[in-house]
Coordinates of C-alpha atoms in Angstrom, one line a residue:
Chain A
X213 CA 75.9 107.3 104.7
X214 CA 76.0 110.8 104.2
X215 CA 78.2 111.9 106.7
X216 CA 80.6 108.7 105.6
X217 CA 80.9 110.3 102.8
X218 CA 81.6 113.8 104.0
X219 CA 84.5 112.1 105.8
X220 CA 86.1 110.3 102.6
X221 CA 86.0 113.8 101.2
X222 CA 87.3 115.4 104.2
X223 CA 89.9 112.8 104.1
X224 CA 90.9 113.0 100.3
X225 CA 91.7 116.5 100.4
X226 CA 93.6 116.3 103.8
X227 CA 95.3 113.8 101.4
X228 CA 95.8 116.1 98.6
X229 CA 97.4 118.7 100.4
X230 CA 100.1 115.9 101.7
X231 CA 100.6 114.5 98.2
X232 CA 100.9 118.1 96.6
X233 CA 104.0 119.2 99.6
X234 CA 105.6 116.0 98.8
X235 CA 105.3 117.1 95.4
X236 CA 107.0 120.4 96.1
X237 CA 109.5 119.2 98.5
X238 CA 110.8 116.4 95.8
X239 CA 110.8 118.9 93.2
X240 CA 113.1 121.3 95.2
X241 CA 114.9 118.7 95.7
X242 CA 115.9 118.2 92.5
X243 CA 116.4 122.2 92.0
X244 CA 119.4 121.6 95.1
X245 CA 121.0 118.6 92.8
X246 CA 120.7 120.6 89.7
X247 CA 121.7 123.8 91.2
X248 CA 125.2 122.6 92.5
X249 CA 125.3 119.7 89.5
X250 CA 125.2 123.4 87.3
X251 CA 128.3 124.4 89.2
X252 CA 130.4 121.2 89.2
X253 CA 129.9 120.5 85.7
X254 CA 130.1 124.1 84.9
X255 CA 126.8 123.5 83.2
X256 CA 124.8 127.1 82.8
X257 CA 122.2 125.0 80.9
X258 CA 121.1 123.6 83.5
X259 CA 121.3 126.6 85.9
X260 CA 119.0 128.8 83.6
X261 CA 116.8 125.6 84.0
X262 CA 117.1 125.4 87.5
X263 CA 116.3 129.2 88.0
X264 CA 113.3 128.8 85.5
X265 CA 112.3 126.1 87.4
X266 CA 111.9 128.2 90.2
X267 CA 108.4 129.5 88.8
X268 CA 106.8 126.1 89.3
X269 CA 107.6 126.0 93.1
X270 CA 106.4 129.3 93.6
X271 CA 102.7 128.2 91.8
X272 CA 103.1 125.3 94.3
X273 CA 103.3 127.1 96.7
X274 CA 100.2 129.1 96.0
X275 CA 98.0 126.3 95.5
X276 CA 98.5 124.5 98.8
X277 CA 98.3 128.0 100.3
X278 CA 94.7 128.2 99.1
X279 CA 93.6 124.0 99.0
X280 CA 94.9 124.6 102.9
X281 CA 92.3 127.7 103.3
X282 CA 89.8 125.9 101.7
X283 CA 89.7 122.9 103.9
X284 CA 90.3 125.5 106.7
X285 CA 87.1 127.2 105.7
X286 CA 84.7 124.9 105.0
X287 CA 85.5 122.0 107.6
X288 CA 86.1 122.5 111.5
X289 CA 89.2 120.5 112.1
X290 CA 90.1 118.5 114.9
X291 CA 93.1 119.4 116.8
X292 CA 95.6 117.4 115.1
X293 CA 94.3 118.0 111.4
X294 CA 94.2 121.6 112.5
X295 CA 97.6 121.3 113.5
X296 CA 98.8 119.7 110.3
X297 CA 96.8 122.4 108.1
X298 CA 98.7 125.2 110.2
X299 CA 102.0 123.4 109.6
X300 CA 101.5 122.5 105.9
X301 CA 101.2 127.0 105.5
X302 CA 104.4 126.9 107.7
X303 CA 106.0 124.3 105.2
X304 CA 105.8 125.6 102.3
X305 CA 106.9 128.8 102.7
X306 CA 110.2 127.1 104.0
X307 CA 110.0 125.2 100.6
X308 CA 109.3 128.2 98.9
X309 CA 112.6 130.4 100.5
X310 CA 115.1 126.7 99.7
X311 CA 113.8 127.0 95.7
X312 CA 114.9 130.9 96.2
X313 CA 118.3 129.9 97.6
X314 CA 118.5 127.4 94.9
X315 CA 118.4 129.8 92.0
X316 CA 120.4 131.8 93.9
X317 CA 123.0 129.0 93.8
X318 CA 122.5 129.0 90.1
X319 CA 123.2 132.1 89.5
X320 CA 126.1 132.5 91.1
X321 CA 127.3 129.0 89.5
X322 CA 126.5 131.1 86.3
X323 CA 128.9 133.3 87.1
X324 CA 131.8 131.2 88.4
X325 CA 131.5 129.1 84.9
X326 CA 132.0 132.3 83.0
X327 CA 135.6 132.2 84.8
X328 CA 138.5 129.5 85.5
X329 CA 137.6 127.1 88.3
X330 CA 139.2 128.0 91.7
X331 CA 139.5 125.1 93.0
X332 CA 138.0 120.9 92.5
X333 CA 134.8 121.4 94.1
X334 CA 134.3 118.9 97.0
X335 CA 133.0 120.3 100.3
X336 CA 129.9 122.2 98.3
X337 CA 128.6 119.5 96.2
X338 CA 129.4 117.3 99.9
X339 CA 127.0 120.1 101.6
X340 CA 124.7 120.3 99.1
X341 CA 123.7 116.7 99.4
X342 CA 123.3 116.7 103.4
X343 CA 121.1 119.7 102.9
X344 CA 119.1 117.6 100.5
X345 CA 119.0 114.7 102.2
X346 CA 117.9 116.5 105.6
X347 CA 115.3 118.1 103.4
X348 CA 113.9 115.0 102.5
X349 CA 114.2 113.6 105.6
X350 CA 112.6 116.9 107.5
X351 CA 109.7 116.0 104.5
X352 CA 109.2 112.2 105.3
X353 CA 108.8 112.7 109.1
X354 CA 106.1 115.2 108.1
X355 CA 104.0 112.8 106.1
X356 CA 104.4 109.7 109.0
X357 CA 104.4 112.6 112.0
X358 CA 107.7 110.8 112.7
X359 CA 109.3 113.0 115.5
X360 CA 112.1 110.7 116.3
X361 CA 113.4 111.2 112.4
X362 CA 112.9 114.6 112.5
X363 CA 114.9 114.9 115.8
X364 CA 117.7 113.3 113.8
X365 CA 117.8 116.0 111.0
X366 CA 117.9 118.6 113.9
X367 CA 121.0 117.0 115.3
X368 CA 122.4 116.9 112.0
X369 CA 122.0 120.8 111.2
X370 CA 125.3 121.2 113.7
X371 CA 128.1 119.4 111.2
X372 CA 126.4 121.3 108.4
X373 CA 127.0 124.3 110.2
X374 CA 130.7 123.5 111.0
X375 CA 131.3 122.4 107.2
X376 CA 130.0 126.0 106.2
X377 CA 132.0 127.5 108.5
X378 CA 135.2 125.7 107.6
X379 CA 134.3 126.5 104.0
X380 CA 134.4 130.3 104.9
X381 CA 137.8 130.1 106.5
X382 CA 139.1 128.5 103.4
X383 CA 137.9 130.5 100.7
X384 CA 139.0 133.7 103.3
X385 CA 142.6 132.3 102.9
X386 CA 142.3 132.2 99.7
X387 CA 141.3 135.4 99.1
X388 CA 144.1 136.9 101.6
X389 CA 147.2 134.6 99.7
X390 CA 145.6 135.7 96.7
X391 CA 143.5 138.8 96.1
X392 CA 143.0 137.6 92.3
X393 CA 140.6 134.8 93.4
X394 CA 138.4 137.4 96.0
X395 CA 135.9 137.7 93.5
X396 CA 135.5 134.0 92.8
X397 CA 135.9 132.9 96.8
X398 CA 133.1 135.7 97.6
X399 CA 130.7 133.6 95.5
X400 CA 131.8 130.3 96.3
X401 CA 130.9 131.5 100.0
X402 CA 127.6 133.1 99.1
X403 CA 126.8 129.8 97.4
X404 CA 128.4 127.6 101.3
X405 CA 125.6 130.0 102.8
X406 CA 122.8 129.6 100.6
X407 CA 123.4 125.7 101.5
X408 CA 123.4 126.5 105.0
X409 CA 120.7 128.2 105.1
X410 CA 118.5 125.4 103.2
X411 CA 119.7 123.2 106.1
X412 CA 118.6 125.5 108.6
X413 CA 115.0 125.6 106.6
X414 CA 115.1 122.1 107.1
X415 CA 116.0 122.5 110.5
X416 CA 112.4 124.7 110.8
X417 CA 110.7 122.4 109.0
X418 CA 111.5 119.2 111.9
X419 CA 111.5 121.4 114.6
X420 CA 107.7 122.5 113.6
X421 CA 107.1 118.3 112.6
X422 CA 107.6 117.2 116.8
X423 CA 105.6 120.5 117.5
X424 CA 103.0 118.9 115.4
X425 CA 103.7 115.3 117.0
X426 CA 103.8 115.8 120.5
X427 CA 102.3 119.0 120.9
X428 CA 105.1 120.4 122.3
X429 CA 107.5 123.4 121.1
X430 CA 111.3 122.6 121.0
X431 CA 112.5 125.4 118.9
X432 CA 114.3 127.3 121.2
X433 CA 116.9 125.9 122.3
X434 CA 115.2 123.2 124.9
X435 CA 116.1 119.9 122.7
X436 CA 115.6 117.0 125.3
Chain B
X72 CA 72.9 137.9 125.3
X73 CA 74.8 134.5 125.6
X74 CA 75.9 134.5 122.1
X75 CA 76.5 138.4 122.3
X76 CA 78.9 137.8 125.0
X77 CA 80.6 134.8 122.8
X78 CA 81.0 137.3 120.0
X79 CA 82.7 139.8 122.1
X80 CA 85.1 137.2 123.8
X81 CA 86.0 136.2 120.2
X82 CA 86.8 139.5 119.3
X83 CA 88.4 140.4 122.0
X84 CA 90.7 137.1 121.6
X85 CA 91.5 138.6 117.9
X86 CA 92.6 141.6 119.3
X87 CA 94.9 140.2 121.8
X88 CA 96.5 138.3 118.7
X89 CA 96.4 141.7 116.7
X90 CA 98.5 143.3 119.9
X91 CA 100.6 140.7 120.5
X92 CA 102.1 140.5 116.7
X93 CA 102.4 144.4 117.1
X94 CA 104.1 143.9 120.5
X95 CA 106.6 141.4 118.4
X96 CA 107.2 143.9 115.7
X97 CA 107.8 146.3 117.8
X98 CA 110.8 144.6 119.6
X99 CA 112.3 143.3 116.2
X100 CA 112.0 146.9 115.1
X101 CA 114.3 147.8 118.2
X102 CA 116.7 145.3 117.7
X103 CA 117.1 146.5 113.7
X104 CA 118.0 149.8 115.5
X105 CA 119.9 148.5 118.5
X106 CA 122.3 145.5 116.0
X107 CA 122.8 148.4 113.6
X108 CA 123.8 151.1 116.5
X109 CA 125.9 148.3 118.2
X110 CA 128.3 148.7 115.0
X111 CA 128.2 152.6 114.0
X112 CA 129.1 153.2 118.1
X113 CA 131.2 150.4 118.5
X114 CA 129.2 149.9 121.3
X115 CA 129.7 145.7 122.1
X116 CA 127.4 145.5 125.6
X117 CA 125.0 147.2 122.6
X118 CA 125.1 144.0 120.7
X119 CA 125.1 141.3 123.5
X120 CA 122.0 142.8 124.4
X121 CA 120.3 142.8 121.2
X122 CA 121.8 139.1 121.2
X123 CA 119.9 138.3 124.4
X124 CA 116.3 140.2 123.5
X125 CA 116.0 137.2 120.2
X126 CA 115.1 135.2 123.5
X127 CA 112.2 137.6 123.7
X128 CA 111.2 137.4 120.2
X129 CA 111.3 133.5 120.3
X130 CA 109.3 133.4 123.4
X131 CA 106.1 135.9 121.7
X132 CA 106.8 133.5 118.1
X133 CA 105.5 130.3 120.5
X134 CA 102.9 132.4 122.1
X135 CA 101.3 133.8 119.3
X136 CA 101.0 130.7 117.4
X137 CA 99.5 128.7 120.0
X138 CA 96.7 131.3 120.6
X139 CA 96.2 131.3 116.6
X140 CA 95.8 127.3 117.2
X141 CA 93.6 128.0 120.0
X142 CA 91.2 130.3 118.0
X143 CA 91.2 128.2 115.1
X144 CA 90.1 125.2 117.0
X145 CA 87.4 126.2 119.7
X146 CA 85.5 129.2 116.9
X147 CA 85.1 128.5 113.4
X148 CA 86.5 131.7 111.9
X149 CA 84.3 133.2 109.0
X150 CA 86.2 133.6 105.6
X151 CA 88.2 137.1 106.5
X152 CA 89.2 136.1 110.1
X153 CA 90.4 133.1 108.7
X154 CA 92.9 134.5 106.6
X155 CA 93.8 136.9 109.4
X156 CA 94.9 134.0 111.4
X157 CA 96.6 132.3 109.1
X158 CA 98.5 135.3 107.9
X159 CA 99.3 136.0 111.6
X160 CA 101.0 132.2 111.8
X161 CA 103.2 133.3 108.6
X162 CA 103.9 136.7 109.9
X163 CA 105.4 135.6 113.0
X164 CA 107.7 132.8 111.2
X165 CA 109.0 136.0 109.3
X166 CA 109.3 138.2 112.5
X167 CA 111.5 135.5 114.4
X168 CA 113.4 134.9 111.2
X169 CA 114.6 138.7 111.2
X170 CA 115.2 138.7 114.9
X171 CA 117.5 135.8 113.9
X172 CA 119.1 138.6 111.2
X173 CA 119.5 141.2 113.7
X174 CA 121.4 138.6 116.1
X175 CA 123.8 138.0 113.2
X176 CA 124.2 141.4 112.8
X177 CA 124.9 142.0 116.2
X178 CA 127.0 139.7 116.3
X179 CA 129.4 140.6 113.4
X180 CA 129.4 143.7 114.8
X181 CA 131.1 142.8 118.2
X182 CA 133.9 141.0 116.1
X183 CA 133.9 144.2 114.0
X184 CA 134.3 146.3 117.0
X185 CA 137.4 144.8 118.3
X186 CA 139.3 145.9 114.9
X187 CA 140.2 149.2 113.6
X188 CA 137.1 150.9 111.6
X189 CA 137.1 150.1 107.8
X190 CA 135.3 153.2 107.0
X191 CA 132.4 155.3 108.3
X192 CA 129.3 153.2 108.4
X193 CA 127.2 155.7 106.2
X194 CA 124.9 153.6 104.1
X195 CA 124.4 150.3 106.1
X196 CA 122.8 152.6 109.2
X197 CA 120.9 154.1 105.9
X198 CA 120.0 150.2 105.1
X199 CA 119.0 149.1 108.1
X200 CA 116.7 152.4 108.5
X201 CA 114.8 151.4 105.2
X202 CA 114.3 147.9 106.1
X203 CA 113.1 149.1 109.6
X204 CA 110.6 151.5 108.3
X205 CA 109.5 148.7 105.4
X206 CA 109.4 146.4 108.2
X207 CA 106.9 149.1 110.3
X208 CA 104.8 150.0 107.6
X209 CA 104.0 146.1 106.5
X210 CA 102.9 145.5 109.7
X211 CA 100.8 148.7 109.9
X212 CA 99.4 147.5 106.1
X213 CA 98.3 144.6 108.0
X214 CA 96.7 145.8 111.3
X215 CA 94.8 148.5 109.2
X216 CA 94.0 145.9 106.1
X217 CA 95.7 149.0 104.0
X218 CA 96.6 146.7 100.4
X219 CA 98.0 150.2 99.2
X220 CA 100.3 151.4 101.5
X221 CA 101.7 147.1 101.3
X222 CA 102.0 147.4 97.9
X223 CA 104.2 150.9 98.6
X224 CA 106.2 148.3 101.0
X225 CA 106.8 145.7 98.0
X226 CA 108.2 148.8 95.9
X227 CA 110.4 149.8 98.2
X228 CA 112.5 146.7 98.3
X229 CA 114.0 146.9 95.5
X230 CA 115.7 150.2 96.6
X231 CA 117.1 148.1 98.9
X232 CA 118.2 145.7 96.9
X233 CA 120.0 148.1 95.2
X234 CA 122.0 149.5 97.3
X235 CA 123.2 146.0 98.9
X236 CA 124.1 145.3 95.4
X237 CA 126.1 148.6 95.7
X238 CA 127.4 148.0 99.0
X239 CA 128.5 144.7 97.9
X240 CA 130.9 146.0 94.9
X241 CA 132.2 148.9 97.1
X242 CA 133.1 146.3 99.7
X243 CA 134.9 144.2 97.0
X244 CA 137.0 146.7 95.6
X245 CA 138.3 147.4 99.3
X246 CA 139.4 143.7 99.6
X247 CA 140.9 143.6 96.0
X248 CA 142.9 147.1 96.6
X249 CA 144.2 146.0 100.1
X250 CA 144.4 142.8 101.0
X251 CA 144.4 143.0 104.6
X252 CA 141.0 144.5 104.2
X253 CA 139.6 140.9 103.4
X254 CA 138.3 139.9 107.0
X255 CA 136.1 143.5 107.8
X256 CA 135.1 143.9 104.6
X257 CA 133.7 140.2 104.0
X258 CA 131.6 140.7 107.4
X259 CA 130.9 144.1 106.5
X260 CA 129.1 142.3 103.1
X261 CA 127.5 139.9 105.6
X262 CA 125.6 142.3 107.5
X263 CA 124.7 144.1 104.2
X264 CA 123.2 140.7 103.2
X265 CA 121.3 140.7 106.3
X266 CA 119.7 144.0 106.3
X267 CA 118.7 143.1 102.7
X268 CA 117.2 140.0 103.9
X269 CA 115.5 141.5 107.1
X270 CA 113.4 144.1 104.0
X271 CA 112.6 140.9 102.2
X272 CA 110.8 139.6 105.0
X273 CA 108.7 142.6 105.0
X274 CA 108.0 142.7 101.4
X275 CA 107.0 138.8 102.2
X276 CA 104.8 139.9 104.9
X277 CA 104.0 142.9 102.7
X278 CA 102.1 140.5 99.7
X279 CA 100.9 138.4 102.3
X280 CA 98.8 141.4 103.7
X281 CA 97.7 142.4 99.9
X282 CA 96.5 138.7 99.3
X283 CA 94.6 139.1 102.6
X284 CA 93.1 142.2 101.8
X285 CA 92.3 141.7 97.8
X286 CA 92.2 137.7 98.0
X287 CA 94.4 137.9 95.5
X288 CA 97.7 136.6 95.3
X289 CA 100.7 138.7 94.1
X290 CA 103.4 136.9 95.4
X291 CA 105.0 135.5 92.3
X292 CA 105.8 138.7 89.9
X293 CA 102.4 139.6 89.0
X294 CA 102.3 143.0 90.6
X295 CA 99.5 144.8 88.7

């Protein structure tokens, strides 16, 4: 009966520690929405929330840092809860470095709001959202060790790489036709690479999920 | 004496980890040097080499995590050696990350070389320099446990910071004065950007070593 128990316990905090990243990862999510929604609508109200926001990732962060410690400590996992504990530490520091990006994003949509609007913004908000969603997506294969989903977000990073780099060339002729708008294309392409670069956090975050499902390392380069 | 010799295998297995992350920071510190050198010399064969070693660096990231995997699974780490190996999984995330920097910069670099010179490369050799040596002395904080000389590391970045910011509005002025500036200088910004990134990973890995050391997490703004 004892040992029964130990296991439930065992097996709520495991179960903690998944709830709390879910927690993290949908409330980054939301900081990506708000952070380009600040831009669009030329909202800085809802930048400065999105950077203050920021604080309650990084506690998050913390706090599954040590719950994973804990568990690491005091319990002798098996190999595939051990694996999960190692890639939970992994995770949220990924989630950590998006919520970064994201006030980042705010600030510079800060910025841009203080000035006339280059252009209708289309391709970020468009990037944005596939950043999200391959967030999300990196997140839910975590949670059902689905490797198949997570194979799919790593085939996706590629057009969100291309859009980016479309972006760049755009704003760059911009700039060149019109050396007025430099300072505004600059941060409209610091804000198309902080968006990349949550994709490619994303990205880590699947590659590390089939590590964790089939025990086998695909993140150099050797997709199947 | 069975026990004895299990003791000494363990250690011994904690050392190879301790070597191997050194071995790994060791080679990113080269390619700071080489990606950076690459661009003052306009040295291209420089920078596809520095391009090629981030196979290297990818190679030791798998390595080194599966023998943290392998040591967390078969001993049962006491409370310090613990947090050793799980700051050792984090540290190498960050190392392969900066490798992925000093690609980038290499890269930029060979398109940079095939253009006239902007201007003499004074302070981004003087950039990269500081992030090398911050990148050094994080990981020396964390083979020595030394909390003070990783809190001298977390200081240091904003210097850096700093002078990126500076950099960055130097840059701009360029592309506002003369147009046809635009294309260097933005890539010229870009690598700036990365160097600054490459010394936050070491003031990352720089509060990871102080939690380790004091327990006690500084991460988030509470530097005492």
């Amino acid at each position: 009966m004892e040992r029964k128990h130990l296991v439930k316990r065992y097996e709520a905090e495991l179960q903690e520690i998944r709830i709390l990243l879910l927690e993290m990862g949908g409330k980054v999510e939301v900081m990506i929405s708000n952070a380009i929604q600040a831009l669009v609508n030329r909202d800085s109200s809802l930048a400065d929330r999105t950077i203050l926001s920021d604080h309650e990732i990084n506690r998050l962060e913390v706090l599954i840092d040590e719950k994973c410690l804990e568990v690491l400590a005091r319990r002798q996992p098996a190999a595939s809860d051990l694996r999960f504990l190692t890639l939970a530490l992994k995770i949220v520091t990924d989630l950590e470095r998006i919520g970064d990006q994201c006030a980042s994003t705010a600030n510079r949509a800060k910025e841009l709001n203080e000035e006339p609007p280059l252009k209708p913004y289309i391709d970020l908000p468009y990037l944005a959202e596939s950043a999200r969603i391959m967030l999300q997506e990196s997140l839910d294969a975590f949670v059902r060790g689905d490797a198949e989903l997570a194979l799919q977000v790593c085939e996706n990073d590629k057009s969100v790489d291309d859009l980016n780099i479309q972006l760049q060339r755009e704003l760059l002729t911009y700039m060149m036709e019109d050396p007025t708008t430099i300072n505004r294309a600059l941060k409209l392409i610091y804000i198309s690479k902080y968006l990349e670069r949550i994709a490619d956090h994303a990205t880590n975050i699947a590659e590390m999920v089939i590590f964790m499902v089939k025990g086998q390392d695909i993140r150099h380069g050797s997709l199947p």
